[in-house]
Amino acid sequence: MGFIIIASDHGGFELKQNIIKFLEKVYTSYTIIDVGVYNENSVDYPDICYNLICKYNLMKKNNQQDIFCIVICGTGIGVSISCNKFKNIRCALCHNKYTAEMAKKHNNANVIAMGGRILNIETAIDIINTFINTQYEGGRHQKRLDKIALFF
Ligand code: RB5
């Protein structure tokens, strides 16, 4: 039983909708929380990230475990830059299975970013499946994550 919080701007809207359909069909043990956007009207992606991370932080504060976020814009770049401005957020821009695997194994990412204008749904699904089914390795990687945490 876990939670996936998902958000996109207009550039990621279509992929977000397709990902939600997939998650609701396959990951029935997860609660999917869609924090928008809900149509293709143009928005500013930092606002979307703000909503997403506020929701994530609130749930963490309430001791919810097993949560991660998916965030999508046109390229995935703007949302990953924005999310990484928040303390304790490790947002990994994933393009394929390998980057998704490393994002969990080495970086213990709590947000994965994707490009809605770059990825097809099959690749996005591959990324999500890989991320969920990979374990964080800890060990030498924890020391590095601890160093990142000192930046804020
Ligand atoms: C919006 O047109 C686009 O700039 C945005 O979705 C994203 O790709 C920014 O990095």
Tab-separated table of N, CA and C and ligand atoms in Angstrom:
chain	number	residue	atom	x	y	z
A	1	MET	N	0.852	-1.205	0.000
A	1	MET	CA	0.000	0.000	0.000
A	1	MET	C	0.881	1.246	0.000
A	2	GLY	N	0.867	2.001	-1.089
A	2	GLY	CA	1.679	3.206	-1.161
A	2	GLY	C	0.918	4.315	-1.867
A	3	PHE	N	1.614	5.416	-2.070
A	3	PHE	CA	0.992	6.577	-2.710
A	3	PHE	C	1.876	7.078	-3.840
A	4	ILE	N	1.265	7.420	-4.946
A	4	ILE	CA	1.982	8.069	-6.039
A	4	ILE	C	1.284	9.397	-6.288
A	5	ILE	N	2.037	10.480	-6.110
A	5	ILE	CA	1.474	11.807	-6.392
A	5	ILE	C	1.986	12.208	-7.776
A	6	ILE	N	1.093	12.622	-8.624
A	6	ILE	CA	1.474	12.910	-10.008
A	6	ILE	C	1.001	14.307	-10.407
A	7	ALA	N	1.819	14.993	-11.202
A	7	ALA	CA	1.475	16.343	-11.657
A	7	ALA	C	2.122	16.590	-13.011
A	8	SER	N	1.538	17.507	-13.754
A	8	SER	CA	2.161	17.928	-15.015
A	8	SER	C	1.752	19.364	-15.323
A	9	ASP	N	2.488	19.975	-16.225
A	9	ASP	CA	1.991	21.206	-16.839
A	9	ASP	C	1.279	20.798	-18.130
A	10	HIS	N	0.941	21.772	-18.959
A	10	HIS	CA	0.217	21.470	-20.206
A	10	HIS	C	1.046	20.593	-21.143
A	11	GLY	N	2.381	20.774	-21.109
A	11	GLY	CA	3.266	19.999	-21.987
A	11	GLY	C	3.328	18.528	-21.615
A	12	GLY	N	2.906	18.224	-20.396
A	12	GLY	CA	2.951	16.828	-19.937
A	12	GLY	C	1.580	16.241	-19.695
A	13	PHE	N	0.542	17.032	-19.985
A	13	PHE	CA	-0.825	16.622	-19.640
A	13	PHE	C	-1.226	15.287	-20.271
A	14	GLU	N	-1.001	15.159	-21.562
A	14	GLU	CA	-1.454	13.945	-22.252
A	14	GLU	C	-0.748	12.707	-21.684
A	15	LEU	N	0.570	12.821	-21.492
A	15	LEU	CA	1.309	11.674	-20.937
A	15	LEU	C	0.830	11.378	-19.514
A	16	LYS	N	0.584	12.426	-18.747
A	16	LYS	CA	0.093	12.217	-17.373
A	16	LYS	C	-1.209	11.415	-17.391
A	17	GLN	N	-2.129	11.780	-18.246
A	17	GLN	CA	-3.419	11.086	-18.289
A	17	GLN	C	-3.219	9.613	-18.647
A	18	ASN	N	-2.335	9.356	-19.589
A	18	ASN	CA	-2.080	7.971	-19.989
A	18	ASN	C	-1.382	7.182	-18.885
A	19	ILE	N	-0.492	7.851	-18.168
A	19	ILE	CA	0.192	7.190	-17.043
A	19	ILE	C	-0.820	6.856	-15.942
A	20	ILE	N	-1.711	7.766	-15.663
A	20	ILE	CA	-2.721	7.521	-14.614
A	20	ILE	C	-3.568	6.290	-14.985
A	21	LYS	N	-3.983	6.210	-16.242
A	21	LYS	CA	-4.771	5.042	-16.692
A	21	LYS	C	-3.993	3.758	-16.427
A	22	PHE	N	-2.709	3.781	-16.764
A	22	PHE	CA	-1.857	2.605	-16.544
A	22	PHE	C	-1.740	2.284	-15.056
A	23	LEU	N	-1.433	3.291	-14.260
A	23	LEU	CA	-1.231	3.056	-12.818
A	23	LEU	C	-2.489	2.507	-12.165
A	24	GLU	N	-3.622	3.055	-12.552
A	24	GLU	CA	-4.881	2.610	-11.919
A	24	GLU	C	-5.227	1.176	-12.301
A	25	LYS	N	-4.748	0.770	-13.463
A	25	LYS	CA	-5.014	-0.601	-13.910
A	25	LYS	C	-4.034	-1.598	-13.268
A	26	VAL	N	-2.769	-1.202	-13.198
A	26	VAL	CA	-1.715	-2.150	-12.812
A	26	VAL	C	-1.314	-2.044	-11.328
A	27	TYR	N	-1.202	-0.842	-10.829
A	27	TYR	CA	-0.723	-0.657	-9.448
A	27	TYR	C	-1.907	-0.364	-8.520
A	28	THR	N	-2.755	-1.372	-8.381
A	28	THR	CA	-3.985	-1.171	-7.615
A	28	THR	C	-3.712	-1.038	-6.111
A	29	SER	N	-2.513	-1.450	-5.680
A	29	SER	CA	-2.202	-1.308	-4.255
A	29	SER	C	-1.728	0.117	-3.931
A	30	TYR	N	-1.535	0.927	-4.944
A	30	TYR	CA	-1.137	2.321	-4.723
A	30	TYR	C	-2.346	3.237	-4.863
A	31	THR	N	-2.384	4.261	-4.048
A	31	THR	CA	-3.360	5.333	-4.235
A	31	THR	C	-2.716	6.385	-5.129
A	32	ILE	N	-3.382	6.727	-6.204
A	32	ILE	CA	-2.840	7.718	-7.144
A	32	ILE	C	-3.481	9.071	-6.839
A	33	ILE	N	-2.638	10.056	-6.594
A	33	ILE	CA	-3.156	11.394	-6.273
A	33	ILE	C	-2.730	12.341	-7.399
A	34	ASP	N	-3.690	12.813	-8.152
A	34	ASP	CA	-3.431	13.694	-9.292
A	34	ASP	C	-3.630	15.143	-8.842
A	35	VAL	N	-2.527	15.887	-8.750
A	35	VAL	CA	-2.632	17.274	-8.286
A	35	VAL	C	-2.656	18.273	-9.452
A	36	GLY	N	-2.979	17.789	-10.635
A	36	GLY	CA	-3.163	18.668	-11.795
A	36	GLY	C	-1.954	18.684	-12.712
A	37	VAL	N	-2.079	19.324	-13.843
A	37	VAL	CA	-3.208	20.107	-14.312
A	37	VAL	C	-4.308	19.182	-14.843
A	38	TYR	N	-5.469	19.784	-15.045
A	38	TYR	CA	-6.614	18.986	-15.447
A	38	TYR	C	-7.090	19.303	-16.867
A	39	ASN	N	-6.354	20.152	-17.566
A	39	ASN	CA	-6.634	20.412	-18.987
A	39	ASN	C	-5.344	20.930	-19.631
A	40	GLU	N	-5.405	21.236	-20.911
A	40	GLU	CA	-4.183	21.616	-21.636
A	40	GLU	C	-3.960	23.127	-21.724
A	41	ASN	N	-4.655	23.879	-20.895
A	41	ASN	CA	-4.400	25.327	-20.865
A	41	ASN	C	-2.974	25.592	-20.364
A	42	SER	N	-2.350	26.605	-20.940
A	42	SER	CA	-0.969	26.897	-20.584
A	42	SER	C	-0.837	27.361	-19.124
A	43	VAL	N	0.127	26.780	-18.428
A	43	VAL	CA	0.417	27.156	-17.031
A	43	VAL	C	1.932	27.296	-16.870
A	44	ASP	N	2.353	27.750	-15.715
A	44	ASP	CA	3.790	27.861	-15.421
A	44	ASP	C	4.216	26.662	-14.575
A	45	TYR	N	5.168	25.904	-15.082
A	45	TYR	CA	5.521	24.650	-14.398
A	45	TYR	C	6.024	24.820	-12.951
A	46	PRO	N	6.650	25.951	-12.557
A	46	PRO	CA	7.041	26.051	-11.136
A	46	PRO	C	5.827	25.993	-10.196
A	47	ASP	N	4.691	26.522	-10.654
A	47	ASP	CA	3.480	26.476	-9.815
A	47	ASP	C	3.017	25.034	-9.604
A	48	ILE	N	3.143	24.240	-10.645
A	48	ILE	CA	2.744	22.834	-10.585
A	48	ILE	C	3.645	22.087	-9.594
A	49	CYS	N	4.926	22.382	-9.678
A	49	CYS	CA	5.889	21.722	-8.776
A	49	CYS	C	5.638	22.121	-7.333
A	50	TYR	N	5.320	23.378	-7.122
A	50	TYR	CA	5.018	23.858	-5.772
A	50	TYR	C	3.858	23.058	-5.172
A	51	ASN	N	2.779	22.911	-5.944
A	51	ASN	CA	1.615	22.143	-5.464
A	51	ASN	C	2.002	20.697	-5.162
A	52	LEU	N	2.760	20.120	-6.065
A	52	LEU	CA	3.164	18.717	-5.917
A	52	LEU	C	3.986	18.507	-4.648
A	53	ILE	N	4.995	19.336	-4.458
A	53	ILE	CA	5.901	19.127	-3.323
A	53	ILE	C	5.221	19.481	-2.003
A	54	CYS	N	4.328	20.462	-2.023
A	54	CYS	CA	3.562	20.764	-0.794
A	54	CYS	C	2.744	19.542	-0.391
A	55	LYS	N	2.108	18.907	-1.354
A	55	LYS	CA	1.308	17.714	-1.061
A	55	LYS	C	2.206	16.600	-0.518
A	56	TYR	N	3.335	16.388	-1.166
A	56	TYR	CA	4.287	15.353	-0.733
A	56	TYR	C	4.752	15.633	0.701
A	57	ASN	N	5.148	16.869	0.977
A	57	ASN	CA	5.662	17.210	2.309
A	57	ASN	C	4.593	17.052	3.383
A	58	LEU	N	3.374	17.410	3.039
A	58	LEU	CA	2.272	17.277	3.981
A	58	LEU	C	2.040	15.806	4.326
A	59	MET	N	2.073	14.971	3.319
A	59	MET	CA	1.859	13.538	3.560
A	59	MET	C	3.007	12.943	4.359
A	60	LYS	N	4.223	13.374	4.082
A	60	LYS	CA	5.381	12.894	4.849
A	60	LYS	C	5.257	13.333	6.311
A	61	LYS	N	4.819	14.574	6.486
A	61	LYS	CA	4.660	15.114	7.835
A	61	LYS	C	3.624	14.307	8.614
A	62	ASN	N	2.632	13.805	7.891
A	62	ASN	CA	1.609	12.974	8.532
A	62	ASN	C	2.029	11.502	8.597
A	63	ASN	N	3.333	11.295	8.402
A	63	ASN	CA	3.913	9.951	8.556
A	63	ASN	C	3.473	8.922	7.534
A	64	GLN	N	3.027	9.366	6.389
A	64	GLN	CA	2.712	8.413	5.321
A	64	GLN	C	4.035	7.876	4.776
A	65	GLN	N	4.092	6.568	4.624
A	65	GLN	CA	5.307	5.937	4.098
A	65	GLN	C	5.070	5.560	2.646
A	66	ASP	N	6.126	5.142	1.974
A	66	ASP	CA	6.022	4.625	0.619
A	66	ASP	C	5.285	5.590	-0.327
A	67	ILE	N	5.853	6.776	-0.433
A	67	ILE	CA	5.299	7.779	-1.350
A	67	ILE	C	6.379	8.160	-2.342
A	68	PHE	N	6.019	8.285	-3.589
A	68	PHE	CA	6.908	8.979	-4.512
A	68	PHE	C	6.071	9.791	-5.490
A	69	CYS	N	6.749	10.670	-6.200
A	69	CYS	CA	6.048	11.589	-7.108
A	69	CYS	C	6.511	11.385	-8.544
A	70	ILE	N	5.586	11.669	-9.456
A	70	ILE	CA	5.906	11.711	-10.878
A	70	ILE	C	5.528	13.109	-11.365
A	71	VAL	N	6.467	13.763	-12.048
A	71	VAL	CA	6.177	15.110	-12.538
A	71	VAL	C	6.591	15.220	-14.009
A	72	ILE	N	5.753	15.849	-14.784
A	72	ILE	CA	5.973	15.853	-16.243
A	72	ILE	C	5.764	17.264	-16.798
A	73	CYS	N	6.713	17.698	-17.611
A	73	CYS	CA	6.490	18.903	-18.429
A	73	CYS	C	6.885	18.514	-19.853
A	74	GLY	N	7.091	19.468	-20.728
A	74	GLY	CA	7.406	19.125	-22.114
A	74	GLY	C	8.673	18.295	-22.225
A	75	THR	N	9.726	18.772	-21.593
A	75	THR	CA	11.019	18.076	-21.654
A	75	THR	C	11.357	17.334	-20.367
A	76	GLY	N	10.710	17.697	-19.289
A	76	GLY	CA	11.082	17.178	-17.966
A	76	GLY	C	12.135	18.047	-17.298
A	77	ILE	N	12.710	18.963	-18.063
A	77	ILE	CA	13.821	19.774	-17.518
A	77	ILE	C	13.316	20.823	-16.524
A	78	GLY	N	12.323	21.579	-16.940
A	78	GLY	CA	11.812	22.657	-16.073
A	78	GLY	C	11.303	22.130	-14.747
A	79	VAL	N	10.571	21.028	-14.794
A	79	VAL	CA	10.029	20.495	-13.530
A	79	VAL	C	11.128	19.904	-12.651
A	80	SER	N	12.148	19.319	-13.267
A	80	SER	CA	13.210	18.752	-12.420
A	80	SER	C	14.025	19.871	-11.779
A	81	ILE	N	14.298	20.934	-12.523
A	81	ILE	CA	15.006	22.082	-11.923
A	81	ILE	C	14.183	22.629	-10.756
A	82	SER	N	12.892	22.784	-10.981
A	82	SER	CA	12.023	23.380	-9.949
A	82	SER	C	11.945	22.505	-8.710
A	83	CYS	N	11.677	21.220	-8.903
A	83	CYS	CA	11.505	20.330	-7.739
A	83	CYS	C	12.779	20.238	-6.913
A	84	ASN	N	13.921	20.297	-7.573
A	84	ASN	CA	15.184	20.176	-6.839
A	84	ASN	C	15.539	21.415	-6.031
A	85	LYS	N	14.714	22.452	-6.122
A	85	LYS	CA	14.903	23.642	-5.272
A	85	LYS	C	14.386	23.405	-3.859
A	86	PHE	N	13.612	22.325	-3.674
A	86	PHE	CA	13.016	22.056	-2.370
A	86	PHE	C	13.923	21.155	-1.544
A	87	LYS	N	13.976	21.479	-0.252
A	87	LYS	CA	14.775	20.687	0.693
A	87	LYS	C	14.275	19.240	0.700
A	88	ASN	N	15.212	18.316	0.740
A	88	ASN	CA	14.917	16.876	0.839
A	88	ASN	C	14.215	16.287	-0.383
A	89	ILE	N	14.170	17.049	-1.467
A	89	ILE	CA	13.634	16.485	-2.702
A	89	ILE	C	14.807	16.106	-3.601
A	90	ARG	N	14.771	14.880	-4.034
A	90	ARG	CA	15.749	14.401	-5.021
A	90	ARG	C	14.955	13.995	-6.255
A	91	CYS	N	14.941	14.924	-7.212
A	91	CYS	CA	14.145	14.715	-8.422
A	91	CYS	C	15.075	14.278	-9.558
A	92	ALA	N	14.784	13.127	-10.132
A	92	ALA	CA	15.629	12.579	-11.199
A	92	ALA	C	14.884	12.626	-12.534
A	93	LEU	N	15.520	13.255	-13.500
A	93	LEU	CA	14.951	13.302	-14.855
A	93	LEU	C	15.287	11.978	-15.538
A	94	CYS	N	14.263	11.208	-15.832
A	94	CYS	CA	14.472	9.863	-16.385
A	94	CYS	C	14.060	9.810	-17.851
A	95	HIS	N	14.931	9.216	-18.656
A	95	HIS	CA	14.663	9.092	-20.094
A	95	HIS	C	14.407	7.667	-20.527
A	96	ASN	N	14.852	6.715	-19.703
A	96	ASN	CA	14.786	5.306	-20.109
A	96	ASN	C	14.916	4.416	-18.863
A	97	LYS	N	14.907	3.111	-19.118
A	97	LYS	CA	14.982	2.120	-18.044
A	97	LYS	C	16.240	2.309	-17.179
A	98	TYR	N	17.374	2.570	-17.836
A	98	TYR	CA	18.634	2.672	-17.097
A	98	TYR	C	18.629	3.865	-16.139
A	99	THR	N	18.174	5.024	-16.628
A	99	THR	CA	18.170	6.198	-15.743
A	99	THR	C	17.171	5.998	-14.603
A	100	ALA	N	16.081	5.301	-14.877
A	100	ALA	CA	15.104	5.014	-13.813
A	100	ALA	C	15.711	4.090	-12.760
A	101	GLU	N	16.441	3.088	-13.213
A	101	GLU	CA	17.074	2.137	-12.292
A	101	GLU	C	18.082	2.857	-11.389
A	102	MET	N	18.913	3.687	-11.998
A	102	MET	CA	19.937	4.411	-11.227
A	102	MET	C	19.314	5.453	-10.300
A	103	ALA	N	18.225	6.054	-10.758
A	103	ALA	CA	17.545	7.074	-9.938
A	103	ALA	C	17.134	6.487	-8.593
A	104	LYS	N	16.751	5.203	-8.584
A	104	LYS	CA	16.382	4.566	-7.320
A	104	LYS	C	17.618	3.976	-6.643
A	105	LYS	N	18.376	3.169	-7.373
A	105	LYS	CA	19.507	2.434	-6.798
A	105	LYS	C	20.543	3.352	-6.145
A	106	HIS	N	20.932	4.398	-6.844
A	106	HIS	CA	22.020	5.259	-6.374
A	106	HIS	C	21.536	6.572	-5.756
A	107	ASN	N	20.462	7.135	-6.290
A	107	ASN	CA	20.048	8.477	-5.857
A	107	ASN	C	18.852	8.469	-4.911
A	108	ASN	N	18.225	7.326	-4.769
A	108	ASN	CA	17.013	7.211	-3.945
A	108	ASN	C	16.071	8.386	-4.212
A	109	ALA	N	15.826	8.639	-5.485
A	109	ALA	CA	14.966	9.762	-5.873
A	109	ALA	C	13.584	9.590	-5.260
A	110	ASN	N	13.009	10.713	-4.831
A	110	ASN	CA	11.620	10.646	-4.369
A	110	ASN	C	10.669	11.293	-5.373
A	111	VAL	N	11.245	11.859	-6.433
A	111	VAL	CA	10.442	12.396	-7.541
A	111	VAL	C	11.103	11.955	-8.840
A	112	ILE	N	10.318	11.432	-9.778
A	112	ILE	CA	10.878	11.207	-11.112
A	112	ILE	C	10.209	12.173	-12.082
A	113	ALA	N	11.045	12.795	-12.899
A	113	ALA	CA	10.570	13.752	-13.898
A	113	ALA	C	10.681	13.116	-15.279
A	114	MET	N	9.714	13.442	-16.122
A	114	MET	CA	9.728	12.916	-17.492
A	114	MET	C	9.287	14.004	-18.464
A	115	GLY	N	9.671	13.810	-19.716
A	115	GLY	CA	9.307	14.759	-20.764
A	115	GLY	C	8.132	14.246	-21.585
A	116	GLY	N	7.025	14.936	-21.487
A	116	GLY	CA	5.818	14.527	-22.212
A	116	GLY	C	5.943	14.670	-23.714
A	117	ARG	N	6.844	15.558	-24.149
A	117	ARG	CA	7.050	15.746	-25.591
A	117	ARG	C	8.217	14.905	-26.098
A	118	ILE	N	8.761	14.089	-25.206
A	118	ILE	CA	9.935	13.281	-25.558
A	118	ILE	C	9.619	11.799	-25.511
A	119	LEU	N	8.886	11.402	-24.481
A	119	LEU	CA	8.656	9.975	-24.259
A	119	LEU	C	7.306	9.519	-24.793
A	120	ASN	N	7.265	8.298	-25.295
A	120	ASN	CA	5.965	7.682	-25.561
A	120	ASN	C	5.524	6.945	-24.290
A	121	ILE	N	4.297	6.497	-24.286
A	121	ILE	CA	3.744	5.875	-23.073
A	121	ILE	C	4.482	4.577	-22.735
A	122	GLU	N	4.931	3.862	-23.733
A	122	GLU	CA	5.633	2.590	-23.467
A	122	GLU	C	6.922	2.847	-22.674
A	123	THR	N	7.668	3.856	-23.084
A	123	THR	CA	8.914	4.162	-22.369
A	123	THR	C	8.603	4.682	-20.966
A	124	ALA	N	7.569	5.488	-20.862
A	124	ALA	CA	7.189	6.018	-19.542
A	124	ALA	C	6.818	4.864	-18.599
A	125	ILE	N	6.100	3.893	-19.116
A	125	ILE	CA	5.711	2.723	-18.311
A	125	ILE	C	6.945	1.926	-17.893
A	126	ASP	N	7.872	1.773	-18.808
A	126	ASP	CA	9.124	1.077	-18.519
A	126	ASP	C	9.868	1.788	-17.380
A	127	ILE	N	9.903	3.091	-17.439
A	127	ILE	CA	10.559	3.903	-16.401
A	127	ILE	C	9.879	3.683	-15.052
A	128	ILE	N	8.574	3.755	-15.047
A	128	ILE	CA	7.826	3.637	-13.785
A	128	ILE	C	7.970	2.232	-13.200
A	129	ASN	N	7.799	1.209	-14.033
A	129	ASN	CA	7.956	-0.176	-13.551
A	129	ASN	C	9.338	-0.390	-12.963
A	130	THR	N	10.344	0.093	-13.664
A	130	THR	CA	11.725	-0.093	-13.206
A	130	THR	C	11.949	0.630	-11.884
A	131	PHE	N	11.491	1.862	-11.811
A	131	PHE	CA	11.691	2.653	-10.592
A	131	PHE	C	11.030	1.967	-9.398
A	132	ILE	N	9.805	1.498	-9.580
A	132	ILE	CA	9.074	0.871	-8.466
A	132	ILE	C	9.742	-0.441	-8.045
A	133	ASN	N	10.246	-1.177	-9.005
A	133	ASN	CA	10.774	-2.522	-8.702
A	133	ASN	C	12.272	-2.563	-8.426
A	134	THR	N	12.883	-1.411	-8.286
A	134	THR	CA	14.310	-1.349	-7.950
A	134	THR	C	14.442	-0.864	-6.507
A	135	GLN	N	15.425	-1.409	-5.809
A	135	GLN	CA	15.666	-1.007	-4.415
A	135	GLN	C	16.849	-0.040	-4.331
A	136	TYR	N	16.755	0.893	-3.398
A	136	TYR	CA	17.877	1.779	-3.088
A	136	TYR	C	18.997	0.944	-2.465
A	137	GLU	N	20.233	1.194	-2.934
A	137	GLU	CA	21.355	0.382	-2.456
A	137	GLU	C	21.944	0.858	-1.134
A	138	GLY	N	21.737	2.124	-0.789
A	138	GLY	CA	22.311	2.641	0.460
A	138	GLY	C	23.833	2.605	0.424
A	139	GLY	N	24.450	2.259	1.561
A	139	GLY	CA	25.912	2.124	1.614
A	139	GLY	C	26.611	3.414	1.218
A	140	ARG	N	27.526	3.319	0.271
A	140	ARG	CA	28.312	4.496	-0.115
A	140	ARG	C	27.427	5.611	-0.683
A	141	HIS	N	26.278	5.250	-1.192
A	141	HIS	CA	25.392	6.268	-1.771
A	141	HIS	C	24.742	7.135	-0.696
A	142	GLN	N	24.541	6.561	0.488
A	142	GLN	CA	23.903	7.336	1.557
A	142	GLN	C	24.785	8.514	1.974
A	143	LYS	N	26.097	8.278	2.007
A	143	LYS	CA	27.033	9.347	2.367
A	143	LYS	C	26.892	10.521	1.388
A	144	ARG	N	26.670	10.187	0.117
A	144	ARG	CA	26.541	11.223	-0.920
A	144	ARG	C	25.215	11.973	-0.771
A	145	LEU	N	24.179	11.222	-0.471
A	145	LEU	CA	22.875	11.894	-0.276
A	145	LEU	C	22.925	12.792	0.962
A	146	ASP	N	23.649	12.346	1.982
A	146	ASP	CA	23.790	13.171	3.194
A	146	ASP	C	24.518	14.478	2.869
A	147	LYS	N	25.486	14.402	1.963
A	147	LYS	CA	26.208	15.611	1.560
A	147	LYS	C	25.285	16.568	0.808
A	148	ILE	N	24.447	16.037	-0.063
A	148	ILE	CA	23.483	16.883	-0.789
A	148	ILE	C	22.578	17.602	0.218
A	149	ALA	N	22.147	16.848	1.243
A	149	ALA	CA	21.213	17.411	2.233
A	149	ALA	C	21.833	18.620	2.952
A	150	LEU	N	23.161	18.681	3.007
A	150	LEU	CA	23.844	19.807	3.667
A	150	LEU	C	23.778	21.084	2.832
A	151	PHE	N	23.424	20.970	1.560
A	151	PHE	CA	23.367	22.159	0.700
A	151	PHE	C	22.249	23.121	1.116
A	152	PHE	N	21.219	22.579	1.750
A	152	PHE	CA	20.053	23.429	2.055
A	152	PHE	C	20.093	23.933	3.489
B	1	RB5	C1	6.117	24.577	-21.879
B	1	RB5	O1	5.966	25.014	-23.186
B	1	RB5	C2	7.507	23.986	-21.682
B	1	RB5	O2	8.448	24.986	-21.666
B	1	RB5	C3	7.552	23.161	-20.420
B	1	RB5	O3	6.610	22.158	-20.480
B	1	RB5	C4	8.865	22.464	-20.111
B	1	RB5	O4	9.311	21.705	-21.191
B	1	RB5	C5	9.939	23.294	-19.539
B	1	RB5	O5	11.028	22.811	-19.208
